[in-house]
Amino acid sequence: MSAPSSQTTDHSLDSFGDATASATRVTPGNALRPEDIALQDTAPATEAIAQYALRLGDDALVYSQRMAHWVSRAPELEEDIALGNITLDQLGHARSFLTYAGKKWDKTEDDLAYWREEEEFTSVHLVEQPNGDFAETIVRALFLGIYQHMVYTRLLESSDETLSAIAAKALKEVDYHLEHAELWTLRLGSGTEESARRMRRALEKLWPYVDELFQDEPLHDELEGIAPRPSTLREEWTARLTEILERAELSVPEVPFAMAYGRRGEHSEHLGYILAEMQVLARKHPGATW
Amino acid sequence: MAEQTTSGGHLSAVLSPEDEAGQQRFDAIIEQDSRIEPRDWMPEAYRKSLTRQMSQHAHSEIIGMQPEANWITRAPSLKRKSILIAKVQDEAGHGLYLYSSTETLGTDRDTLNDQLMSGRAKYSSIFNYPARTWADMGAIGWLVDGAAIANQVPLCRASYGPYGRAMVRICKEESFHQRQGFEILLELANGTEAQKKMAQDAIDRFYAPALMMFGPSDNDSPNSKQSMAWNVKRFSNDDLRQRFVGMIAEQVKVLGLTLPDPELRYDEETGQWIHMELDWDEFNRVIKGGGPCNSQRMARRREAHEEGAWVREAASAYARKQQMKEQVA
């Protein structure tokens, strides 16, 4: 896992033998970095595309920010590495989506991350929820893992080449995140009485925030062929989740869905704290570079 | 391996014929400056000393994650945040790798972990200082990782094979860490007045503690002589320290900042760098638990371990169930 380099970007280094290949035509296996996207000429063609990229970016960013708290606090050293890896990957996805979205408004990833107000964020409530115990973290990872896996898979077919390229890279990593969440769901669900009890409680606690993932917005009307409608993902998502939960001797809880409208800037009580922490230093030094 | 520890008995210092042959072979390997491998006979003191040194190193990687993890959520740009996460993750990897290498000496990871939790094992004192500002991420990378590299590069040739090989891999990543630390400071040094001040303040606070990472002067370092005779340690503490000072004395000029050491100079006659007296009383106080963050670091490690107990139990229970299922099938 190498951190992004600050060297001058050379797309040809990352492509398979084709020195002239565009970074937007990245096949799975090629690395598309936020720095590459920043250098491209293409901005999102429409406001709807930029808004869509912003949503994916905000979800990944807030999720990564939450997950970062696990680093040096995991149940075992191997998990410190695994959770850190997920944190880093999600941040990478966020950077790519935000960089792309920002090009529509002449803003950088950092402009969007550090200088927007809470109501301008579009993250869903699920990613804003506290980490809770390890069971809650795993249940959220499972919900989100299946969801992101499906969204990014659909985006491979997107007529927007940049979205498709970012998704291709993200998909390989989310594939691993999902496997990690699934494995732990099995271990905890059929591990000890206590772990099963904690998993049932975590499912009940987080289930209310599932519904928001599948709500269509007016902007999706303008994204035909570009992005999937969230509502079309619901059936398969539920089937995949149910199958994993059954193997883990768990089940979908019977609790009502919450009214959650993060996409239109109405956030959980948690987001204010998350942003306060994330933005504090950058905002103390306006105009500074780091 | 346990038999070796008692071979010869407690009452007699006379070696058994096996031990005598082993000792001869061991001495010959050291004499040839060759490698001791896990299955080779080795003197009990060698095993013990390496177990202590390697596990301390592993513990330092693990505790060392904390001051840096402290800044992940507040990193001032997403790129810096990403580099910092990668760095802390590398440290967890180093810890894991070093624990595995230490296990080849016959002490398992749980035991080593218990030694850390109970306070019987030490870790590098530098991590008991707080990371108060973002510039500390730069100073830790440049000075702390820099000192660690100066210490560790010679350890790549340590006589114990698994340790030497671990060091080769770790040093590669550490030099990336040092470079990114320097980059953080360079960016701050070329930034606003407030940023520049932040960078200078971090260097002022980490300079002396980083120099003390090489340990007390060799005259006061009881283990140094034996460790050098075993080809584990290759250079004296003072020698490594003055070389490191020379290196950073040049690098700090690139930053346009200063080292808080008015006495620092290169002595043409001896070819050595002369630096200020270090406060060894403070060093000893921190080692004994009285540093600013000793209590906090240990509490966090214990808390993570205790809160993870049910997870580890669940994983073992699940593994046992799977095993039983396979046996039935």
Coordinates of C-alpha atoms in Angstrom, one line a residue:
Chain A
M1 CA 0.0 0.0 0.0
S2 CA 1.9 3.0 -1.2
A3 CA 0.9 6.6 -0.5
P4 CA 0.3 8.8 -3.5
S5 CA 3.5 10.3 -4.8
S6 CA 4.0 13.9 -5.4
Q7 CA 6.0 13.3 -8.5
T8 CA 4.9 14.7 -11.8
T9 CA 2.1 12.6 -13.1
D10 CA 2.9 10.3 -16.0
H11 CA -0.2 8.3 -17.0
S12 CA 1.8 6.0 -19.2
L13 CA 3.6 4.5 -16.2
D14 CA 0.3 3.3 -14.9
S15 CA -1.1 1.8 -18.1
F16 CA -0.6 -1.6 -19.6
G17 CA 1.9 -1.1 -22.3
D18 CA 0.0 1.6 -24.1
A19 CA 2.0 4.7 -23.6
T20 CA -0.7 7.0 -24.9
A21 CA -3.6 5.4 -23.0
S22 CA -5.8 8.0 -21.3
A23 CA -6.1 7.7 -17.6
T24 CA -9.8 7.7 -18.0
R25 CA -9.7 4.4 -19.9
V26 CA -8.3 2.6 -16.9
T27 CA -9.1 -1.1 -16.9
P28 CA -9.4 -2.9 -13.6
G29 CA -5.8 -3.4 -12.5
N30 CA -4.6 0.0 -13.4
A31 CA -4.2 2.6 -10.8
L32 CA -6.1 5.9 -11.3
R33 CA -4.9 8.4 -8.7
P34 CA -6.7 11.6 -7.6
E35 CA -3.6 13.5 -8.9
D36 CA -4.3 12.0 -12.4
I37 CA -7.9 13.1 -12.3
A38 CA -6.9 16.6 -11.2
L39 CA -4.7 16.9 -14.3
Q40 CA -7.2 15.7 -16.8
D41 CA -9.0 18.1 -19.0
T42 CA -12.4 16.5 -18.5
A43 CA -14.8 17.9 -16.0
P44 CA -18.1 16.3 -15.3
A45 CA -20.3 17.0 -18.3
T46 CA -23.3 18.0 -16.2
E47 CA -24.2 19.3 -12.8
A48 CA -26.0 16.0 -12.1
I49 CA -22.8 14.0 -12.7
A50 CA -20.8 16.2 -10.4
Q51 CA -23.5 16.0 -7.7
Y52 CA -23.5 12.2 -8.1
A53 CA -19.7 12.0 -7.7
L54 CA -20.0 14.3 -4.7
R55 CA -22.3 11.9 -3.0
L56 CA -20.0 8.9 -3.5
G57 CA -17.1 11.0 -2.4
D58 CA -18.8 12.3 0.8
D59 CA -19.9 8.8 1.8
A60 CA -16.4 7.4 1.4
L61 CA -14.8 10.4 3.1
V62 CA -17.0 10.4 6.2
Y63 CA -16.7 6.7 6.4
S64 CA -12.9 6.8 6.2
Q65 CA -12.9 9.6 8.9
R66 CA -14.9 7.3 11.2
M67 CA -12.8 4.3 10.5
A68 CA -9.6 6.2 11.2
H69 CA -10.4 6.0 14.9
W70 CA -9.8 2.3 14.9
V71 CA -6.1 2.8 14.0
S72 CA -4.1 1.7 17.0
R73 CA -7.2 0.5 18.8
A74 CA -8.2 -2.7 17.0
P75 CA -8.8 -6.0 18.8
E76 CA -5.6 -7.5 17.4
L77 CA -2.6 -6.3 15.4
E78 CA -3.8 -8.0 12.1
E79 CA -7.0 -6.0 12.4
D80 CA -5.1 -2.8 13.0
I81 CA -3.6 -3.4 9.6
A82 CA -6.9 -4.5 7.9
L83 CA -9.0 -1.6 9.3
G84 CA -6.2 0.9 8.5
N85 CA -6.2 -0.5 5.0
I86 CA -9.9 0.0 4.6
T87 CA -9.6 3.5 6.0
L88 CA -6.9 4.3 3.4
D89 CA -8.7 2.8 0.5
Q90 CA -11.9 4.6 1.3
L91 CA -10.1 7.9 1.6
G92 CA -8.5 7.2 -1.8
H93 CA -12.0 6.7 -3.4
A94 CA -13.2 9.8 -1.7
R95 CA -10.3 11.8 -3.1
S96 CA -10.9 10.6 -6.6
F97 CA -14.7 11.3 -6.6
L98 CA -14.3 14.7 -4.9
T99 CA -11.5 15.7 -7.2
Y100 CA -13.7 14.8 -10.2
A101 CA -16.8 16.5 -8.8
G102 CA -14.8 19.6 -7.9
K103 CA -13.7 20.1 -11.5
K104 CA -17.2 21.2 -12.3
W105 CA -17.1 24.0 -9.8
D106 CA -13.4 24.8 -10.0
K107 CA -12.7 23.3 -6.6
T108 CA -10.1 20.9 -5.3
E109 CA -10.7 17.9 -3.2
D110 CA -9.4 19.9 -0.2
D111 CA -11.8 22.8 -1.0
L112 CA -14.6 20.4 -0.8
A113 CA -13.5 18.4 2.2
Y114 CA -12.3 21.3 4.4
W115 CA -14.3 24.4 3.4
R116 CA -17.8 23.2 2.9
E117 CA -20.4 23.6 5.7
E118 CA -22.2 20.7 7.2
E119 CA -25.4 21.3 5.2
E120 CA -23.4 21.2 2.0
F121 CA -22.3 17.6 2.7
T122 CA -24.3 14.9 1.1
S123 CA -23.2 11.8 3.1
V124 CA -25.8 9.3 4.2
H125 CA -26.5 8.8 7.9
L126 CA -25.1 5.3 7.9
V127 CA -21.5 6.4 7.4
E128 CA -22.0 9.2 10.1
Q129 CA -22.9 6.7 12.9
P130 CA -20.3 6.2 15.6
N131 CA -18.1 3.1 15.2
G132 CA -19.6 1.6 18.3
D133 CA -18.0 -1.7 19.2
F134 CA -16.3 -4.0 16.7
A135 CA -19.7 -5.7 15.9
E136 CA -21.3 -2.3 14.9
T137 CA -18.2 -1.5 12.8
I138 CA -18.5 -4.9 11.1
V139 CA -22.3 -4.6 10.5
R140 CA -21.9 -1.2 8.9
A141 CA -19.0 -2.5 6.9
L142 CA -21.2 -5.3 5.6
F143 CA -24.1 -3.0 4.7
L144 CA -21.8 -0.5 3.0
G145 CA -19.6 -3.2 1.5
I146 CA -22.4 -4.9 -0.4
Y147 CA -23.8 -1.4 -1.4
Q148 CA -20.5 0.0 -2.7
H149 CA -19.7 -3.2 -4.4
M150 CA -23.0 -3.1 -6.3
V151 CA -22.7 0.6 -7.1
Y152 CA -19.2 0.4 -8.4
T153 CA -19.9 -2.7 -10.4
R154 CA -22.8 -0.9 -12.2
L155 CA -20.6 2.1 -12.7
L156 CA -18.2 0.0 -14.8
E157 CA -20.8 0.3 -17.5
S158 CA -21.2 4.0 -17.1
S159 CA -20.9 6.2 -20.2
D160 CA -19.0 8.6 -18.1
E161 CA -15.4 7.4 -18.5
T162 CA -14.0 9.0 -15.4
L163 CA -16.7 7.6 -13.1
S164 CA -16.2 4.2 -14.6
A165 CA -12.4 4.4 -14.2
I166 CA -12.6 5.4 -10.5
A167 CA -15.2 2.7 -9.9
A168 CA -12.9 0.1 -11.6
K169 CA -10.1 0.8 -9.2
A170 CA -12.4 1.2 -6.2
L171 CA -14.1 -2.1 -6.9
K172 CA -11.0 -4.2 -6.5
E173 CA -10.5 -2.7 -3.1
V174 CA -14.1 -2.8 -2.0
D175 CA -14.1 -6.5 -3.0
Y176 CA -11.6 -7.0 -0.2
H177 CA -13.5 -4.8 2.2
L178 CA -16.6 -6.9 1.7
E179 CA -14.8 -10.1 2.1
H180 CA -13.4 -8.8 5.4
A181 CA -16.8 -7.8 6.6
E182 CA -18.4 -11.1 5.5
L183 CA -15.7 -13.2 7.2
W184 CA -16.1 -11.3 10.5
T185 CA -19.9 -11.5 10.3
L186 CA -19.6 -15.2 10.1
R187 CA -17.1 -15.3 13.0
L188 CA -19.0 -13.1 15.3
G189 CA -22.5 -14.4 14.3
S190 CA -21.6 -18.0 15.0
G191 CA -18.7 -17.4 17.4
T192 CA -19.7 -17.0 21.1
E193 CA -23.0 -16.2 22.7
E194 CA -21.7 -12.7 23.5
S195 CA -20.5 -12.0 19.9
A196 CA -23.8 -13.1 18.5
R197 CA -25.7 -10.9 21.0
R198 CA -23.5 -8.0 20.0
M199 CA -24.1 -8.6 16.3
R200 CA -27.9 -8.8 16.8
R201 CA -27.8 -5.5 18.7
A202 CA -25.6 -3.9 16.0
L203 CA -28.0 -5.0 13.3
E204 CA -30.9 -3.4 15.2
K205 CA -29.0 -0.3 15.8
L206 CA -27.9 0.3 12.2
W207 CA -30.8 -1.1 10.2
P208 CA -32.8 2.1 10.4
Y209 CA -30.2 3.8 8.2
V210 CA -30.4 1.3 5.4
D211 CA -33.4 2.7 3.7
E212 CA -31.7 6.0 2.8
L213 CA -29.2 4.1 0.6
F214 CA -31.9 3.3 -1.8
Q215 CA -33.8 6.6 -2.1
D216 CA -33.9 8.0 -5.6
E217 CA -33.4 11.7 -6.1
P218 CA -34.4 14.0 -9.0
L219 CA -30.8 14.0 -10.1
H220 CA -31.0 10.3 -10.9
D221 CA -33.5 11.2 -13.7
E222 CA -30.7 12.9 -15.5
L223 CA -28.2 10.1 -15.1
E224 CA -29.6 7.5 -17.5
G225 CA -26.7 5.3 -18.7
I226 CA -24.4 7.1 -16.3
A227 CA -25.3 5.9 -12.9
P228 CA -27.6 3.3 -11.4
R229 CA -30.8 4.4 -9.7
P230 CA -30.4 3.6 -6.0
S231 CA -33.9 2.0 -5.8
T232 CA -32.8 -0.6 -8.5
L233 CA -30.1 -1.9 -6.1
R234 CA -32.4 -2.7 -3.3
E235 CA -33.6 -6.2 -4.2
E236 CA -30.2 -7.7 -4.9
W237 CA -28.7 -5.9 -1.9
T238 CA -31.3 -7.4 0.4
A239 CA -30.8 -10.8 -1.1
R240 CA -27.1 -10.8 -0.7
L241 CA -27.3 -9.5 2.8
T242 CA -29.9 -12.0 3.9
E243 CA -27.8 -14.9 2.4
I244 CA -24.7 -13.8 4.4
L245 CA -26.7 -13.2 7.6
E246 CA -28.3 -16.7 7.4
R247 CA -24.9 -18.3 7.1
A248 CA -23.9 -16.4 10.2
E249 CA -27.0 -17.6 12.1
L250 CA -28.3 -14.0 12.1
S251 CA -31.3 -12.4 10.5
V252 CA -32.6 -9.1 9.2
P253 CA -34.0 -7.3 12.3
E254 CA -37.5 -6.0 12.5
V255 CA -37.0 -2.4 13.3
P256 CA -38.5 0.6 11.5
F257 CA -36.5 2.7 9.1
A258 CA -35.4 6.2 10.2
M259 CA -36.2 9.4 8.4
A260 CA -32.8 10.2 7.1
Y261 CA -32.1 12.8 4.4
G262 CA -28.3 13.3 4.3
R263 CA -28.4 13.6 0.6
R264 CA -30.1 16.9 0.9
G265 CA -27.9 18.2 3.7
E266 CA -30.1 17.1 6.6
H267 CA -27.6 15.2 8.7
S268 CA -27.3 13.2 11.9
E269 CA -26.2 14.9 15.0
H270 CA -22.8 13.3 14.6
L271 CA -21.7 15.0 11.4
G272 CA -21.0 18.3 13.1
Y273 CA -18.4 16.8 15.4
I274 CA -16.9 14.7 12.6
L275 CA -16.4 17.8 10.5
A276 CA -15.2 20.0 13.4
E277 CA -12.4 17.5 14.0
M278 CA -11.6 17.0 10.4
Q279 CA -11.6 20.7 9.4
V280 CA -10.1 22.4 12.5
L281 CA -6.5 22.7 11.5
A282 CA -7.1 23.6 7.8
R283 CA -9.6 26.3 8.8
K284 CA -7.2 27.8 11.4
H285 CA -4.8 28.6 8.5
P286 CA -6.8 29.9 5.6
G287 CA -4.9 30.0 2.3
A288 CA -2.1 27.8 3.7
T289 CA -0.7 24.9 1.8
W290 CA 0.5 21.7 3.5
Chain B
M1 CA 14.4 -24.9 23.4
A2 CA 13.3 -24.8 27.0
E3 CA 15.7 -27.6 27.7
Q4 CA 18.6 -25.5 26.7
T5 CA 17.7 -22.9 29.3
T6 CA 18.3 -25.4 32.1
S7 CA 20.9 -27.5 30.5
G8 CA 24.0 -27.6 32.7
G9 CA 21.8 -27.2 35.7
H10 CA 21.7 -24.3 38.1
L11 CA 24.4 -25.5 40.4
S12 CA 27.1 -26.2 37.9
A13 CA 28.6 -23.8 35.4
V14 CA 30.1 -26.7 33.5
L15 CA 28.7 -27.1 30.0
S16 CA 27.3 -30.4 28.8
P17 CA 29.2 -31.9 25.8
E18 CA 26.3 -30.8 23.5
D19 CA 26.4 -27.2 24.8
E20 CA 30.2 -27.1 24.5
A21 CA 30.0 -28.2 20.9
G22 CA 27.2 -25.7 20.3
Q23 CA 29.2 -22.9 21.9
Q24 CA 32.2 -23.7 19.8
R25 CA 30.1 -23.6 16.6
F26 CA 28.4 -20.4 17.7
D27 CA 31.8 -18.7 18.4
A28 CA 33.0 -19.8 15.0
I29 CA 30.0 -18.3 13.3
I30 CA 30.4 -15.0 15.1
E31 CA 34.1 -15.1 14.4
Q32 CA 33.4 -15.4 10.6
D33 CA 30.8 -12.7 10.9
S34 CA 28.2 -15.1 9.6
R35 CA 24.5 -15.6 10.6
I36 CA 22.9 -17.5 13.5
E37 CA 19.6 -19.0 12.5
P38 CA 16.7 -20.0 14.7
R39 CA 17.6 -23.7 14.9
D40 CA 21.2 -23.1 15.7
W41 CA 22.5 -23.6 19.2
M42 CA 23.0 -20.2 20.8
P43 CA 24.0 -19.1 24.3
E44 CA 21.1 -18.5 26.6
A45 CA 22.3 -14.9 27.2
Y46 CA 22.3 -14.3 23.4
R47 CA 18.8 -15.6 23.1
K48 CA 17.6 -13.5 26.0
S49 CA 19.3 -10.3 24.9
L50 CA 17.9 -10.6 21.4
T51 CA 14.5 -11.4 22.6
R52 CA 14.6 -8.3 24.8
Q53 CA 16.0 -6.1 22.0
M54 CA 13.7 -7.3 19.2
S55 CA 10.5 -7.3 21.3
Q56 CA 11.3 -3.8 22.5
H57 CA 11.6 -2.8 18.9
A58 CA 8.3 -4.4 18.1
H59 CA 6.6 -2.7 21.1
S60 CA 8.0 0.6 20.0
E61 CA 6.4 0.2 16.6
I62 CA 3.1 -0.5 18.2
I63 CA 3.1 2.3 20.8
G64 CA 4.7 4.6 18.2
M65 CA 1.4 4.3 16.2
Q66 CA -0.4 6.3 18.8
P67 CA 1.1 9.8 18.6
E68 CA 0.7 9.7 14.8
A69 CA -2.7 8.2 14.8
N70 CA -3.6 11.2 17.0
W71 CA -3.4 13.4 13.9
I72 CA -5.0 11.2 11.2
T73 CA -8.5 12.7 11.7
R74 CA -7.1 16.3 11.7
A75 CA -4.6 16.1 8.9
P76 CA -4.9 19.4 7.1
S77 CA -5.1 18.0 3.5
L78 CA -6.5 14.7 2.2
K79 CA -3.2 13.9 0.6
R80 CA -1.3 14.3 3.9
K81 CA -4.0 12.3 5.6
S82 CA -3.6 9.5 3.2
I83 CA 0.2 9.4 3.6
L84 CA -0.1 9.5 7.3
I85 CA -2.5 6.5 7.4
A86 CA -0.2 4.6 5.2
K87 CA 2.7 5.4 7.5
V88 CA 0.9 4.3 10.7
Q89 CA -0.2 1.1 8.9
D90 CA 3.4 0.4 7.9
E91 CA 4.3 0.6 11.6
A92 CA 1.6 -2.0 12.5
G93 CA 3.2 -4.1 9.8
H94 CA 6.7 -3.6 11.2
G95 CA 5.4 -4.6 14.7
L96 CA 3.8 -7.7 13.3
Y97 CA 6.9 -8.7 11.4
L98 CA 9.2 -8.1 14.4
Y99 CA 6.9 -10.1 16.7
S100 CA 7.1 -12.9 14.3
S101 CA 10.9 -12.6 14.1
T102 CA 11.1 -12.6 17.9
E103 CA 8.9 -15.7 18.1
T104 CA 11.7 -17.6 16.3
L105 CA 13.7 -17.2 19.5
G106 CA 11.1 -19.2 21.4
T107 CA 8.8 -16.7 23.1
D108 CA 5.3 -16.4 21.6
R109 CA 3.5 -13.2 20.8
D110 CA 1.0 -13.4 23.6
T111 CA 3.8 -13.6 26.1
L112 CA 5.5 -10.7 24.5
N113 CA 2.3 -8.7 24.5
D114 CA 1.7 -9.5 28.2
Q115 CA 5.2 -8.2 29.0
L116 CA 4.3 -4.9 27.3
M117 CA 0.9 -4.7 29.1
S118 CA 2.3 -5.4 32.5
G119 CA 5.0 -2.8 32.0
R120 CA 7.8 -5.4 32.3
A121 CA 8.9 -4.7 28.7
K122 CA 10.0 -1.3 27.6
Y123 CA 9.5 0.6 24.3
S124 CA 11.3 3.6 22.9
S125 CA 10.9 6.5 25.3
I126 CA 10.5 9.0 22.5
F127 CA 6.8 7.9 22.1
N128 CA 6.1 9.1 25.6
Y129 CA 6.3 12.7 24.3
P130 CA 3.1 14.2 23.0
A131 CA 2.5 15.0 19.4
R132 CA 0.9 18.4 20.0
T133 CA 0.9 20.0 16.5
W134 CA 0.7 18.9 12.9
A135 CA 4.4 19.9 12.6
D136 CA 5.2 17.1 15.0
M137 CA 4.2 14.7 12.2
G138 CA 7.1 16.3 10.3
A139 CA 9.5 16.3 13.2
I140 CA 8.7 12.7 14.2
G141 CA 9.3 11.6 10.6
W142 CA 12.4 13.5 10.0
L143 CA 14.1 13.2 13.5
V144 CA 12.6 10.2 15.2
D145 CA 12.4 8.0 12.1
G146 CA 15.8 9.4 11.0
A147 CA 17.4 8.4 14.3
A148 CA 15.7 5.0 14.1
I149 CA 17.2 4.5 10.6
A150 CA 20.6 5.5 11.8
N151 CA 20.3 2.9 14.5
Q152 CA 18.7 0.2 12.3
V153 CA 20.8 0.3 9.1
P154 CA 23.8 -1.3 10.9
L155 CA 21.3 -3.8 12.4
C156 CA 20.7 -5.2 8.9
R157 CA 24.0 -7.0 9.4
A158 CA 23.1 -8.3 12.9
S159 CA 24.3 -11.8 13.5
Y160 CA 20.8 -13.1 14.2
G161 CA 19.4 -13.9 10.7
P162 CA 15.7 -13.1 11.2
Y163 CA 16.5 -9.8 12.9
G164 CA 18.8 -8.7 10.2
R165 CA 16.4 -9.6 7.4
A166 CA 13.5 -7.9 9.2
M167 CA 15.7 -4.7 9.4
V168 CA 16.4 -4.7 5.7
R169 CA 12.7 -4.6 5.0
I170 CA 11.9 -2.1 7.7
C171 CA 14.7 0.3 6.8
K172 CA 13.3 0.6 3.3
E173 CA 10.0 1.8 4.5
E174 CA 11.5 3.9 7.3
S175 CA 13.4 6.0 4.7
F176 CA 10.1 6.7 3.0
H177 CA 8.8 7.8 6.4
Q178 CA 11.7 10.1 7.0
R179 CA 11.4 11.7 3.6
Q180 CA 7.7 12.4 4.1
G181 CA 8.4 13.9 7.5
F182 CA 11.0 16.2 5.9
E183 CA 8.5 17.1 3.2
I184 CA 5.9 18.1 5.9
L185 CA 8.5 20.4 7.5
L186 CA 9.7 21.8 4.2
E187 CA 6.2 22.7 3.3
L188 CA 5.6 24.4 6.6
A189 CA 9.0 26.2 6.5
N190 CA 8.0 27.7 3.2
G191 CA 4.5 28.5 4.3
T192 CA 3.0 31.3 6.5
E193 CA 4.6 32.7 9.5
A194 CA 2.4 30.6 11.8
Q195 CA 3.4 27.5 9.9
K196 CA 7.0 28.3 10.1
K197 CA 6.8 28.8 13.8
M198 CA 5.0 25.6 14.2
A199 CA 7.8 23.8 12.4
Q200 CA 10.5 25.4 14.4
D201 CA 8.7 24.6 17.7
A202 CA 8.4 20.9 16.7
I203 CA 12.1 20.7 15.9
D204 CA 12.9 22.4 19.2
R205 CA 10.9 19.9 21.2
F206 CA 12.0 16.7 19.4
Y207 CA 15.7 17.4 18.9
A208 CA 17.0 16.3 22.3
P209 CA 14.7 13.4 22.8
A210 CA 15.6 12.2 19.3
L211 CA 19.3 12.3 20.2
M212 CA 18.6 10.4 23.3
M213 CA 17.1 7.6 21.2
F214 CA 20.6 6.3 20.7
G215 CA 20.8 5.5 24.4
P216 CA 23.2 6.7 27.1
S217 CA 26.9 7.2 26.4
D218 CA 28.7 3.9 25.9
N219 CA 30.5 4.2 29.2
D220 CA 27.1 4.1 30.9
S221 CA 25.5 1.5 28.6
P222 CA 25.9 -1.9 30.2
N223 CA 24.7 -4.0 27.3
S224 CA 26.6 -2.3 24.5
K225 CA 29.9 -4.2 24.9
Q226 CA 28.4 -7.7 24.9
S227 CA 26.1 -6.8 22.0
M228 CA 29.0 -5.6 20.0
A229 CA 31.0 -8.8 20.7
W230 CA 28.0 -10.8 19.4
N231 CA 27.9 -8.8 16.2
V232 CA 24.4 -7.5 16.9
K233 CA 25.5 -4.0 17.5
R234 CA 28.1 -2.6 15.1
F235 CA 28.7 1.0 16.3
S236 CA 28.7 2.6 19.7
N237 CA 25.8 4.8 20.8
D238 CA 27.9 7.9 20.8
D239 CA 29.3 7.2 17.3
L240 CA 25.8 6.7 15.8
R241 CA 24.5 9.8 17.6
Q242 CA 27.2 12.1 16.3
R243 CA 26.8 10.8 12.8
F244 CA 23.1 11.4 13.0
V245 CA 23.6 14.9 14.3
G246 CA 26.0 15.7 11.4
M247 CA 23.3 14.6 8.9
I248 CA 20.5 16.7 10.4
A249 CA 22.8 19.7 10.8
E250 CA 23.1 19.8 7.1
Q251 CA 19.4 19.0 6.3
V252 CA 18.1 21.7 8.7
K253 CA 19.8 24.3 6.4
V254 CA 17.6 23.2 3.6
L255 CA 14.6 23.9 5.8
G256 CA 15.9 27.3 6.7
L257 CA 15.3 26.4 10.3
T258 CA 17.6 25.8 13.2
L259 CA 18.5 23.0 15.7
P260 CA 18.2 24.1 19.3
D261 CA 21.8 23.4 20.0
P262 CA 24.2 26.4 20.3
E263 CA 27.1 24.1 21.0
L264 CA 26.7 22.0 17.8
R265 CA 29.9 22.0 15.7
Y266 CA 32.1 19.7 13.6
D267 CA 35.5 19.0 15.1
E268 CA 38.0 18.9 12.4
E269 CA 40.6 17.2 14.6
T270 CA 38.6 14.2 15.6
G271 CA 36.2 14.2 12.6
Q272 CA 33.3 14.1 15.0
W273 CA 30.3 16.2 15.6
I274 CA 30.1 17.8 19.0
H275 CA 26.6 18.4 20.4
M276 CA 25.2 19.8 23.7
E277 CA 25.0 17.8 26.9
L278 CA 21.8 15.8 27.0
D279 CA 19.6 15.6 30.0
W280 CA 19.9 12.0 31.0
D281 CA 18.0 12.6 34.2
E282 CA 15.0 13.4 32.1
F283 CA 15.7 10.3 29.9
N284 CA 15.7 8.1 33.0
R285 CA 12.6 9.7 34.4
V286 CA 10.7 8.9 31.2
I287 CA 12.0 5.4 31.1
K288 CA 10.8 4.8 34.6
G289 CA 7.3 5.9 33.5
G290 CA 7.4 9.6 34.3
G291 CA 7.2 11.0 30.8
P292 CA 4.3 13.2 29.7
C293 CA 2.4 10.4 28.0
N294 CA 3.6 7.1 29.5
S295 CA 0.3 6.5 31.4
Q296 CA -1.8 7.5 28.4
R297 CA 0.0 5.3 25.9
M298 CA -0.1 2.2 28.2
A299 CA -3.8 2.8 29.0
R300 CA -4.7 3.0 25.4
R301 CA -2.9 -0.2 24.5
R302 CA -4.4 -2.0 27.5
E303 CA -7.9 -0.7 26.6
A304 CA -7.7 -1.8 23.0
H305 CA -6.5 -5.2 24.1
E306 CA -9.2 -5.6 26.8
E307 CA -12.0 -4.3 24.6
G308 CA -10.9 -6.7 21.8
A309 CA -11.0 -9.8 24.1
W310 CA -14.6 -10.8 23.1
V311 CA -13.7 -10.5 19.4
R312 CA -10.6 -12.7 19.7
E313 CA -12.6 -15.3 21.7
A314 CA -15.3 -15.3 19.1
A315 CA -12.8 -15.8 16.4
S316 CA -11.3 -18.8 18.2
A317 CA -14.7 -20.3 19.0
Y318 CA -15.6 -19.9 15.3
A319 CA -12.4 -21.6 14.2
R320 CA -13.0 -24.5 16.6
K321 CA -16.5 -25.0 15.3
Q322 CA -15.3 -24.9 11.7
Q323 CA -12.6 -27.5 12.5
M324 CA -15.2 -29.8 14.1
K325 CA -17.5 -29.4 11.1
E326 CA -14.6 -30.4 8.8
Q327 CA -13.9 -33.4 10.9
V328 CA -17.5 -34.6 10.8
A329 CA -17.6 -34.0 7.1

